[in-house]
Coordinates of C-alpha atoms in Angstrom, one line a residue:
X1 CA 15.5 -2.2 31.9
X2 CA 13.1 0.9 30.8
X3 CA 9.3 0.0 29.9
X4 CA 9.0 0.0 25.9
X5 CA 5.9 2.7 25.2
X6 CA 3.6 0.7 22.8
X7 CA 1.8 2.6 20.1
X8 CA -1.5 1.2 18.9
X9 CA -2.2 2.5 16.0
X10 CA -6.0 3.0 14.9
X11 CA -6.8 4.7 12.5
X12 CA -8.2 2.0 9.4
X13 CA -11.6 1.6 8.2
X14 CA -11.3 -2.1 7.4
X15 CA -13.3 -1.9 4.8
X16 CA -13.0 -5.7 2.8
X17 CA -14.8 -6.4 6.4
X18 CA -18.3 -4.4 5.1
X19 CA -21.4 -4.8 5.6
X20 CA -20.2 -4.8 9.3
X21 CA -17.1 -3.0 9.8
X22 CA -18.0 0.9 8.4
X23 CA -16.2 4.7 8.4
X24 CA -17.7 5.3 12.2
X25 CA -17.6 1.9 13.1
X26 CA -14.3 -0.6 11.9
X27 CA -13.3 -3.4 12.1
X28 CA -10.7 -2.8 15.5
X29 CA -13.7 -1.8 17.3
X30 CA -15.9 -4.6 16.3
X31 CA -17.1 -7.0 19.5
X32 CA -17.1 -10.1 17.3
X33 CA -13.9 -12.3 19.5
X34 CA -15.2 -13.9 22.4
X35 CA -17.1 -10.2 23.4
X36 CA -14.2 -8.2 23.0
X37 CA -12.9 -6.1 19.7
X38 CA -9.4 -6.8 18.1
X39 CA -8.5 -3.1 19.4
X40 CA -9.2 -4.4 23.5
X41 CA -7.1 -7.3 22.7
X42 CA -4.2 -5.8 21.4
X43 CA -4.2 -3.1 24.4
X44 CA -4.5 -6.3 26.2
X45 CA -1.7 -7.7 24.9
X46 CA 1.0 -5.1 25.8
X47 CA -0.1 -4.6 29.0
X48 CA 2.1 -6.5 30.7
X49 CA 5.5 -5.3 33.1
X50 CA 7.6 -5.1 30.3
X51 CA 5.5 -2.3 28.9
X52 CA 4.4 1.4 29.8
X53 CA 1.1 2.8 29.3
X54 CA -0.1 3.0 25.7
X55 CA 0.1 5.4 23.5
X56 CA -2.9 5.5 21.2
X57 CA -3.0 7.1 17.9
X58 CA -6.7 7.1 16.0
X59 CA -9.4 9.1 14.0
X60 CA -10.7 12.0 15.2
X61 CA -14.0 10.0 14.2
X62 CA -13.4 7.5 16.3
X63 CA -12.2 8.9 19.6
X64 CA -15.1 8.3 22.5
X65 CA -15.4 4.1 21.6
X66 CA -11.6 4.5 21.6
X67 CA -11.4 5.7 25.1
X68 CA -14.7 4.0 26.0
X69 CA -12.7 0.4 24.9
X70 CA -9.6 1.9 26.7
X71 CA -11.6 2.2 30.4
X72 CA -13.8 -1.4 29.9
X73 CA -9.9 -2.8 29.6
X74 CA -9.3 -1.1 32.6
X75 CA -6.2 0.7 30.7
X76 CA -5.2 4.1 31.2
X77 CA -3.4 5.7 28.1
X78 CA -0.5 7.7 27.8
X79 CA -2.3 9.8 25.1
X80 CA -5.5 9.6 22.8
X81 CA -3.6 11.4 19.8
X82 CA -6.3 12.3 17.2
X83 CA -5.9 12.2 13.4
X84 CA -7.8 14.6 11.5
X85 CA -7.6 12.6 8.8
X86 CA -5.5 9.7 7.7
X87 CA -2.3 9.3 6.6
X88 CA -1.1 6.1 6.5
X89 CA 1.3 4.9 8.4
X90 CA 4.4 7.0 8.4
X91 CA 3.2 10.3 9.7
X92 CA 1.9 8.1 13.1
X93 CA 5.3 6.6 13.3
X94 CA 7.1 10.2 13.0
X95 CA 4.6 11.0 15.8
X96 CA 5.2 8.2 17.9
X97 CA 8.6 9.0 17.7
X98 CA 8.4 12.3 18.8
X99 CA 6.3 11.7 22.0
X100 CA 8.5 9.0 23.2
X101 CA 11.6 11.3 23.0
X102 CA 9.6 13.6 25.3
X103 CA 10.0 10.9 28.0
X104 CA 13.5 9.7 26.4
X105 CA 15.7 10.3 23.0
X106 CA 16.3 6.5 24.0
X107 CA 12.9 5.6 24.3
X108 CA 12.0 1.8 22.5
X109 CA 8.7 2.2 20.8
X110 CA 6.2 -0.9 19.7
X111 CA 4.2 0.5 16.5
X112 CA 1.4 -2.3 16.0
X113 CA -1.8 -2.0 14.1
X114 CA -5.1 -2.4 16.5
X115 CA -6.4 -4.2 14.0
X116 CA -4.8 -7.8 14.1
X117 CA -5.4 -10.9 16.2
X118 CA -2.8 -12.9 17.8
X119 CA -3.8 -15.8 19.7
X120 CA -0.4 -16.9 20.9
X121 CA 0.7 -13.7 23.0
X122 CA 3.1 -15.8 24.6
X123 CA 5.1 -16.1 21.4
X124 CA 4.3 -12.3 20.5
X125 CA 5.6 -10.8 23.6
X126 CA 8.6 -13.8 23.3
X127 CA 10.0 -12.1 20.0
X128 CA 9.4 -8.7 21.2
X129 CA 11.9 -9.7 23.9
X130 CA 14.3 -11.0 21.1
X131 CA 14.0 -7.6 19.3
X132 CA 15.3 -5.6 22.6
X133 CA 18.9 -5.8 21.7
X134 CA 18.7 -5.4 18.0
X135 CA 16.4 -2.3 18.7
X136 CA 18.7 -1.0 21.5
X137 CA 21.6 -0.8 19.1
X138 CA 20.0 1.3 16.8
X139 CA 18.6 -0.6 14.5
X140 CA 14.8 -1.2 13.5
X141 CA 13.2 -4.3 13.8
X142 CA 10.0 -5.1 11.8
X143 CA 8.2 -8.6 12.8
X144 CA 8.0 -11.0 10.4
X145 CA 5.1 -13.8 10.4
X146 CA 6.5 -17.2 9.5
X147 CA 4.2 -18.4 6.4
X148 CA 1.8 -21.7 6.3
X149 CA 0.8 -20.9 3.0
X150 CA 1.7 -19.4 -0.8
X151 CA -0.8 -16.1 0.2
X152 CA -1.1 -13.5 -2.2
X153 CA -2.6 -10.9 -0.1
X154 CA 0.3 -9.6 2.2
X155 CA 3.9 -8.3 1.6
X156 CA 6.9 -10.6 2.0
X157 CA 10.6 -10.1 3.4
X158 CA 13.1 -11.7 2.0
X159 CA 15.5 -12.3 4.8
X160 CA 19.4 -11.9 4.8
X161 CA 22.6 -12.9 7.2
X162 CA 21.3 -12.9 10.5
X163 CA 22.2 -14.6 13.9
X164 CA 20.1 -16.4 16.7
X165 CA 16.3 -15.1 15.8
X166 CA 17.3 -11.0 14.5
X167 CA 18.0 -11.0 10.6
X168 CA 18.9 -8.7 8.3
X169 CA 16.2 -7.9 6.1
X170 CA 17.3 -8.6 1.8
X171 CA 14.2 -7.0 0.4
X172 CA 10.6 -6.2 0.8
X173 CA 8.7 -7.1 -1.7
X174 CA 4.7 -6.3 -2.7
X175 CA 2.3 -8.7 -2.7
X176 CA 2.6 -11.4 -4.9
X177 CA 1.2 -13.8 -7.3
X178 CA 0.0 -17.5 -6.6
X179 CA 3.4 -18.8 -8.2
X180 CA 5.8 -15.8 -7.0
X181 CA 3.6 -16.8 -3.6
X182 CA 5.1 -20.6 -4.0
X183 CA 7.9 -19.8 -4.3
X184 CA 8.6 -17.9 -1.4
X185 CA 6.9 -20.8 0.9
X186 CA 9.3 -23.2 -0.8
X187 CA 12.6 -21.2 0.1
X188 CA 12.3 -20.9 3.5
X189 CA 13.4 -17.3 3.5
X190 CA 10.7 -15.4 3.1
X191 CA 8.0 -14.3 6.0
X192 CA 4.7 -12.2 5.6
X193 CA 4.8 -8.4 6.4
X194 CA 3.5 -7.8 9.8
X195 CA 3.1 -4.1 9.6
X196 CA 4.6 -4.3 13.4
X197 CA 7.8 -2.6 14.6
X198 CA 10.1 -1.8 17.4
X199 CA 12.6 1.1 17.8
X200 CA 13.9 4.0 19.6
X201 CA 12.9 7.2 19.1
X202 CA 16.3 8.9 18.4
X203 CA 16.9 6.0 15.7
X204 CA 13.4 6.9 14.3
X205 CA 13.8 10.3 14.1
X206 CA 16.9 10.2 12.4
X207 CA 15.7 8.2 9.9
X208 CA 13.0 10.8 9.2
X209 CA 15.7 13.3 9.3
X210 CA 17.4 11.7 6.6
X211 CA 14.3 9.5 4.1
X212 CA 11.2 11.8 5.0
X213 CA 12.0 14.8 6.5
X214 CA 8.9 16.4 5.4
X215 CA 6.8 14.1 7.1
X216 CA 8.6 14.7 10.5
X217 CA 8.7 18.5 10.0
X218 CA 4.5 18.6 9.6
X219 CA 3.7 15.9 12.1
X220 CA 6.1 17.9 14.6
X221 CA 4.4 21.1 13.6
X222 CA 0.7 19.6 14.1
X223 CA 2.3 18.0 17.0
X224 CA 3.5 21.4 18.7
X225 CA 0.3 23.2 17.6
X226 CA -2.3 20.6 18.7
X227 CA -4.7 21.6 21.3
X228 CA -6.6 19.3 24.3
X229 CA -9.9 18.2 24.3
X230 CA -11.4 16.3 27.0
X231 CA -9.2 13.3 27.5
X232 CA -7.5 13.7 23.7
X233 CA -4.6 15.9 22.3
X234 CA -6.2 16.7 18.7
X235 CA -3.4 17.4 16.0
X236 CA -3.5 20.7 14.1
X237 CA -5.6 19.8 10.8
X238 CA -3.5 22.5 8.8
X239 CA 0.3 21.4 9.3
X240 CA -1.0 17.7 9.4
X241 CA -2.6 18.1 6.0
X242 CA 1.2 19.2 4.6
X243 CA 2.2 15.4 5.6
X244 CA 2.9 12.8 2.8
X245 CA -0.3 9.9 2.8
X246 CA 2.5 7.4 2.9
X247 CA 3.4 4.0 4.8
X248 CA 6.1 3.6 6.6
X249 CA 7.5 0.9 4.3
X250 CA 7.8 3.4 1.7
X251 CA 9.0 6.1 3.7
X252 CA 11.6 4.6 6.0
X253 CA 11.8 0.6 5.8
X254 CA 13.2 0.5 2.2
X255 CA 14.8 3.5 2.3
X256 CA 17.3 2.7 5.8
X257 CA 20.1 0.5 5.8
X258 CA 19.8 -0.4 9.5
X259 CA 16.5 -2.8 9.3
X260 CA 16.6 -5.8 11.2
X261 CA 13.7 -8.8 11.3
X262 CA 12.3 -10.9 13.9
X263 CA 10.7 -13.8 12.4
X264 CA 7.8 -15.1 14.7
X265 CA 4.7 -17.6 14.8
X266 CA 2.0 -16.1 17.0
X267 CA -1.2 -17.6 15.2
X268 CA -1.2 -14.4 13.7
X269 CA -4.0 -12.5 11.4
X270 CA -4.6 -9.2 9.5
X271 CA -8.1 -10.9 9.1
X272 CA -8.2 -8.2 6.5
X273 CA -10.7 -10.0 4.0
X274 CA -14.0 -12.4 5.5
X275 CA -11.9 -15.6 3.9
X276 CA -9.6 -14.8 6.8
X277 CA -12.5 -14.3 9.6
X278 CA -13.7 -17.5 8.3
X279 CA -10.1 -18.8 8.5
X280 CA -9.3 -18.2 12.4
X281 CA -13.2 -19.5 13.7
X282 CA -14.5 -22.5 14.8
X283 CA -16.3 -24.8 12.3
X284 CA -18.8 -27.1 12.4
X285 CA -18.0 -31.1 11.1
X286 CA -18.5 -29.4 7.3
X287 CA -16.2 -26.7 7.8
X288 CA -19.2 -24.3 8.1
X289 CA -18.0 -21.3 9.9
X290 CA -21.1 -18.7 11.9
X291 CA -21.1 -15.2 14.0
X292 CA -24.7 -15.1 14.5
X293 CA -27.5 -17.6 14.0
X294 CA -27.6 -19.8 11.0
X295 CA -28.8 -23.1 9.4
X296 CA -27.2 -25.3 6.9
X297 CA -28.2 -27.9 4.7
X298 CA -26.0 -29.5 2.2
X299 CA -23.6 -27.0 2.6
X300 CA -19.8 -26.7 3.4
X301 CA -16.6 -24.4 4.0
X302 CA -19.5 -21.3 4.4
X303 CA -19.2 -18.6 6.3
X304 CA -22.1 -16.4 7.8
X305 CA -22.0 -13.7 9.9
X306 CA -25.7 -12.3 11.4
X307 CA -26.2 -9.5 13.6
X308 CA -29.8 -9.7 13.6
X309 CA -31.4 -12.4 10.7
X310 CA -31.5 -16.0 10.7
X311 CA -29.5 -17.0 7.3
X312 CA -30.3 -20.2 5.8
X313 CA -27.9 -21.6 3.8
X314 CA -29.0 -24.7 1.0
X315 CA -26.7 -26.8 -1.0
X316 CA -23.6 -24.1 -1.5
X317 CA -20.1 -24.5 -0.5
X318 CA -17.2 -21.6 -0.1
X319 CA -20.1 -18.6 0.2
X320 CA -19.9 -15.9 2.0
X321 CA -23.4 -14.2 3.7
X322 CA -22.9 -11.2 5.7
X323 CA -26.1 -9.8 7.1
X324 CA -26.6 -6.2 9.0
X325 CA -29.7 -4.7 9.3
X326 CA -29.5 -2.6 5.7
X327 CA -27.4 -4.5 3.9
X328 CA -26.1 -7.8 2.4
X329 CA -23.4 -9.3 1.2
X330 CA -23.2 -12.7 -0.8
X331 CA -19.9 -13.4 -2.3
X332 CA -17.8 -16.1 -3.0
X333 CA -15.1 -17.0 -0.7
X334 CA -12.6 -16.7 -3.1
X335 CA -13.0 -13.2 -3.8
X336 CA -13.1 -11.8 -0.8
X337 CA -10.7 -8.9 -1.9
X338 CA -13.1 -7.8 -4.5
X339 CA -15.4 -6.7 -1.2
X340 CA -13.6 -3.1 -1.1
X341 CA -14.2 -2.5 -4.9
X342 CA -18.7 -3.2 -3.6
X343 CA -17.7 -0.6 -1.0
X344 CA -15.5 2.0 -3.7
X345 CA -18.8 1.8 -5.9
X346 CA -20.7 2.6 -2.6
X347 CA -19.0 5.9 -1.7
X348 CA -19.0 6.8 -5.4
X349 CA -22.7 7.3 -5.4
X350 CA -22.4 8.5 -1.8
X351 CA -24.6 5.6 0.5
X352 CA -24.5 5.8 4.1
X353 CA -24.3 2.0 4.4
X354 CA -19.9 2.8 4.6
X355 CA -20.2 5.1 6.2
X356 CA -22.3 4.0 9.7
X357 CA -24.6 1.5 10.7
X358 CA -28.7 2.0 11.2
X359 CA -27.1 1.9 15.5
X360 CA -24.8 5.1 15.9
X361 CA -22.7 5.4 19.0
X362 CA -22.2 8.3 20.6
X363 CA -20.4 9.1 24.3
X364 CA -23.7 9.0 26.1
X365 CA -24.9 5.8 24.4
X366 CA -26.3 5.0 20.8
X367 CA -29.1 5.2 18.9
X368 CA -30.9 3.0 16.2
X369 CA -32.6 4.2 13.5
X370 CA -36.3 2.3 13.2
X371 CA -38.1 4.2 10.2
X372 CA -37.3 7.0 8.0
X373 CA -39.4 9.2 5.8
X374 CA -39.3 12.9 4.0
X375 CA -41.5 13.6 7.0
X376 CA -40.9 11.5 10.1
X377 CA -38.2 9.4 11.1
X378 CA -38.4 7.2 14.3
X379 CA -35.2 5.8 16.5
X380 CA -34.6 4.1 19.4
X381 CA -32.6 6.0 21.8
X382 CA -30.5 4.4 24.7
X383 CA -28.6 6.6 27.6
X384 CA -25.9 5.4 30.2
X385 CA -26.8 5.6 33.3
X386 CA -25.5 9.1 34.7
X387 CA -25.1 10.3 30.9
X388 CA -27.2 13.5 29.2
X389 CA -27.3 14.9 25.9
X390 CA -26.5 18.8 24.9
X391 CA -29.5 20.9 25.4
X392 CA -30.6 21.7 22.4
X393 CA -33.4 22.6 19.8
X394 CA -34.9 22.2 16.3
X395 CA -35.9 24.7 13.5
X396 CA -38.1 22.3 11.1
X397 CA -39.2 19.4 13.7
X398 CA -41.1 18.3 17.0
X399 CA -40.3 15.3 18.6
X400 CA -42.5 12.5 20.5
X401 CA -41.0 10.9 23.3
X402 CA -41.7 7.2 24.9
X403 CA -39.7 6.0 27.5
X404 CA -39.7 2.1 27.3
X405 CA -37.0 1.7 30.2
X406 CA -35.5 3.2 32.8
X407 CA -36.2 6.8 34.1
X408 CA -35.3 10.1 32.3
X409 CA -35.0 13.4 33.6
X410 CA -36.6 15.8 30.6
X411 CA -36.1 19.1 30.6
X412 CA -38.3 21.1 28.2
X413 CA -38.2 25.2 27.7
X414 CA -36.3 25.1 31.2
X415 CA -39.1 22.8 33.1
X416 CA -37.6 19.6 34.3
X417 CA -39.6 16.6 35.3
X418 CA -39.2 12.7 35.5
X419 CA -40.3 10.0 33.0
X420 CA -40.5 6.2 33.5
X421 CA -41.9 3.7 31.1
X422 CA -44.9 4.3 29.2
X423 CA -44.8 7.7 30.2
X424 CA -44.3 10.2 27.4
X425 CA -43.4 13.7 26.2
X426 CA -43.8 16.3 23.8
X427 CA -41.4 18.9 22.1
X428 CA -42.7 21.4 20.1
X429 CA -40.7 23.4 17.7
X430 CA -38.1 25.5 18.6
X431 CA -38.3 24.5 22.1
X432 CA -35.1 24.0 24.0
X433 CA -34.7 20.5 25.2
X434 CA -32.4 17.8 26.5
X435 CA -32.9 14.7 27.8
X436 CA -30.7 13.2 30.8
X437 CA -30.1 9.2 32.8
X438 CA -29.8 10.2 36.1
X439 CA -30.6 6.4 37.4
X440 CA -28.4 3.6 38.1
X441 CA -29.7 1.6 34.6
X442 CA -29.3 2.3 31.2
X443 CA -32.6 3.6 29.8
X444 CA -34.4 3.7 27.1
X445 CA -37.5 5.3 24.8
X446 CA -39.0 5.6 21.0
X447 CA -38.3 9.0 20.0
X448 CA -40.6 10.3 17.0
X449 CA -39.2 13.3 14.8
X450 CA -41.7 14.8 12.5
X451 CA -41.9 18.1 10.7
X452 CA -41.3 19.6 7.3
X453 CA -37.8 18.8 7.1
X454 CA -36.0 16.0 9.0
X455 CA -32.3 16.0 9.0
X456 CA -28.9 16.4 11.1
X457 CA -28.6 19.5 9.6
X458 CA -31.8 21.0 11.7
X459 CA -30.3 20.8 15.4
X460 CA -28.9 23.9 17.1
X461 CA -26.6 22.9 20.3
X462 CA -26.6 25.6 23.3
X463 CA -24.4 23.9 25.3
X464 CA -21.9 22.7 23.2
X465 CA -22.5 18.8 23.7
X466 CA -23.2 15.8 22.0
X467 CA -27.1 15.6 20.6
X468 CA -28.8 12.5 20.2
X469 CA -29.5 13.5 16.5

C-alpha cells in the first residue's frame, strides 16, 4: 500500500485572530497550544507510516519560520513550495496535484489547511483510512465534521446515498443563518465544511482539465519555470499571477460529479474567530478562559489572551481582551467575526499593526522594536547561536551597539573583534558592518539607530543576506 503525500497548506493570514496573528506572523505559526503552533501539530499529525514526507505549500513571506517549525518537528519536507502571492485554494491544489504525479499519476494526496486543530488524531487518521478506497477509485473525498451545534460561520454538505462511512455528497451549501443553521443540526444530514481532502493526482488533474483548466495551465507554468532558493522551490510570480484567486470548492468540488464525503468527529476547529479559541481552552469554575496572565472579578465566559500585560477584568461577562504590545482589542464575544472588518479599516489607512508585530523574526533570530522616533529608533536584537547577519551599511544613520548577552563577533570597515556584555560598539556612517553569534548561546544587545533619516529603506546589503534592519 503506497504512502499518501500530505499537502499542508499555509498560506492564510488568520486575520479574525488580530491583534496576535498578523501578515508576517499568522495564526498557523502562533506558539499558543501547549508551546507548539497549529502548523507543528498538523505536520505532526500526518507523520505517521501511512504517510510520506510532506509537501508544504506557503507564502513566500513566510518561508524561514516555515522550515524553522519544519526542523524543531524534526520533519523533513518533500518541498517548501512558495507562493508569491495568494490564491486561494485551488491553484495549491492544481499544484499539489502536479508534484505528486511526478512521483505517481496514481499518487493519493491529503490537502489540509495548517491552520486547524484536531485533538482526536486517532479519529482523523481513522477516517483518512476510510477515505482510501473511495479515493483509490477515483473519486474525491472531502471530510466532513459531524456538527454539535446550529453554527453560522462554516459551510455545510448536505449528504446523499452513501454506504458504510463514504457518502455521496447532495450539495454544498455557504454559510448559513441561525435558523437555516437549525435546521441542518436537526436533519441529521448535514456536516460542516472541513476544507480537508484526499485524492489522486491523475483524478485531480483531470478535473482541472475539465472545470479549471486555466488554473492548471498557470500553476503548471509557474510550476515548470520556478527556480530554487535555499531549501524552497519559489513559483514564477508572472505565470502564477495568470491563475484564478479561487477556492477549490468553486473551482472543482461543485463543479465534479465524482465527490465523495467522509463524515468524521476529531474535536475539530477552524478556531477562525477568538469565540472559537475561547471555545477549545480550559476554563476556570466561571467559564473564564486565559493565554497569558489575568485577574477576574465578578466576571464570566471571558476570554483574555496577554503576551506581555496583566489584564484585569471587573464585573463583565462574554468579553473578549486581546493584548500585544501595540495594540488592543475589546470586543464582545459575540462578534467575533466583525474582528476582520477592525483589521480591513486597518490596512485601509495603511498601519503596521496587520502587518507585523513590534518582535520581527528573521532566519538568524528576531528583533524587537523598543522606541521609535523621526531621529532614533532603538531595538533589541537577538542572534542564534552560530547565526550572522549580511554585511552591510547605512546612507542616513550610525548605530550604537550594547551587548547585554552572549558574545558577538563585530566586524566593522573589515576589523573584526569580540564583544561580551556591557561591552559596546560604534558604527559610523557609511561604514560596512555585520554582526555575527559565533558561541554556543543565543545572544543578545540594545542596538541604537540615529541619524537624519531612520528607515528600512536606508540599508545597502553587500553580501546578499538577511540584515537585522
Amino acid at each position: 500500500m503506497s504512502a499518501i503525500i500530505p499537502c499542508i497548506l499555509s498560506g492564510g493570514a488568520g486575520s479574525r485572530l488580530w491583534p496576535l496573528s498578523r501578515q508576517t506572523m499568522p495564526k498557523q505559526f502562533l506558539r499558543i497550544f501547549d508551546g507548539e503552533s497549529l502548523f507543528q501539530k498538523t505536520v505532526e499529525r500526518v507523520s505517521g507510516e501511512a504517510f510520506s514526507a510532506p509537501l508544504v505549500i506557503a507564502n513566500e513571506a513566510h518561508r524561514f519560520m516555515a522550515g524553522e517549525q519544519l526542523a524543531e518537528a524534526g520533519v523533513e519536507p518533500r518541498a517548501i513550495v512558495l507562493e508569491p502571492f495568494g490564491r486561494n485554494t485551488a491553484a495549491p491544489a492544481a499544484l499539489a496535484a502536479l508534484i505528486a504525479a511526478e512521483t505517481a499519476r496514481d499518487a493519493l494526496v491529503l490537502l489540509l489547511p495548517s491552520d486547524h486543530l484536531i485533538r482526536d488524531t486517532n479519529a482523523f487518521l481513522n477516517a483518512v483510512e476510510s477515505a482510501r478506497p473511495a479515493a483509490e477509485a477515483g473519486r474525491i473525498v472531502t471530510f466532513g465534521i459531524t456538527p454539535d451545534r446550529a453554527h453560522t460561520g462554516y459551510g455545510y454538505i448536505r449528504l446523499g446515498e452513501g454506504t458504510d462511512c463514504v457518502f455521496d455528497v447532495a450539495a454544498f451549501i455557504e454559510k448559513p443563518d441561525k435558523a437555516r443553521a437549525q435546521a441542518f443540526l436537526a436533519s441529521g444530514d448535514h456536516v460542516w465544511n472541513s476544507g480537508i481532502f484526499l485524492f489522486s493526482a491523475r483524478t485531480m488533474l483531470r478535473a482541472f482539465e475539465k472545470h479549471a483548466p486555466g488554473v492548471l495551465d498557470a500553476v503548471r507554468s509557474a510550476h515548470e519555470n520556478g527556480r530554487e532558493d535555499l531549501d524552497f522551490l519559489r513559483l514564477d510570480a508572472d505565470a502564477f499571477a495568470k491563475a484564478d484567486n479561487i477556492s477549490i470548492d468553486y473551482a472543482i468540488m461543485e463543479q465534479a460529479d465524482n465527490i465523495a464525503c467522509v463524515p468524521m468527529d476529531p474535536n475539530w476547529s477552524d478556531l477562525g474567530a477568538w469565540s472559537a479559541v475561547w471555545e477549545i481552552l480550559d476554563k476556570d469554575e466561571a467559564g473564564n478562559s486565559t493565554l497569558g496572565e489575568a485577574l477576574f472579578v465578578d466576571a464570566s465566559d471571558n476570554l483574555v489572551v496577554s503576551d506581555d500585560a496583566v489584564v484585569a477584568m471587573v464585573g463583565l461577562r462574554d468579553v473578549m481582551v486581546v493584548s500585544t504590545k501595540d495594540a488592543v482589542l475589546v470586543a464582545a464575544k459575540d462578534k467575533a467575526e466583525d474582528v476582520k472588518a477592525i483589521v480591513q479599516r486597518l490596512d485601509n489607512d495603511k498601519r503596521r499593526e496587520t502587518r507585523r508585530h513590534r518582535r520581527v523574526y528573521r532566519p538568524w533570530g528576531w528583533r524587537e522594536e523598543i522606541a521609535a522616533h523621526a531621529r532614533y529608533h532603538v531595538q533589541e536584537i537577538e542572534i542564534k547561536p552560530g547565526k550572522s547577519l549580511s554585511l552591510q551599511s547605512h546612507v542616513h544613520r550610525a548605530e550604537h551597539w550594547v551587548v547585554v548577552s552572549g558574545t558577538l563577533e563585530i566586524e566593522i570597515e573589515g576589523a573584526k573583534r569580540f564583544l561580551s556584555e556591557n561591552q559596546s560598539a560604534f558604527v559610523p556612517i557609511g561604514a560596512h558592518h555585520r554582526l555575527a553569534n559565533p558561541g554556543l548561546i543565543p545572544a543578545r544587545l540594545i542596538e541604537v539607530q540615529s541619524g537624519a533619516h531612520i528607515s528600512e529603506e536606508d540599508i545597502t546589503r553587500h553580501d546578499g543576506g538577511e540584515g537585522a534592519s
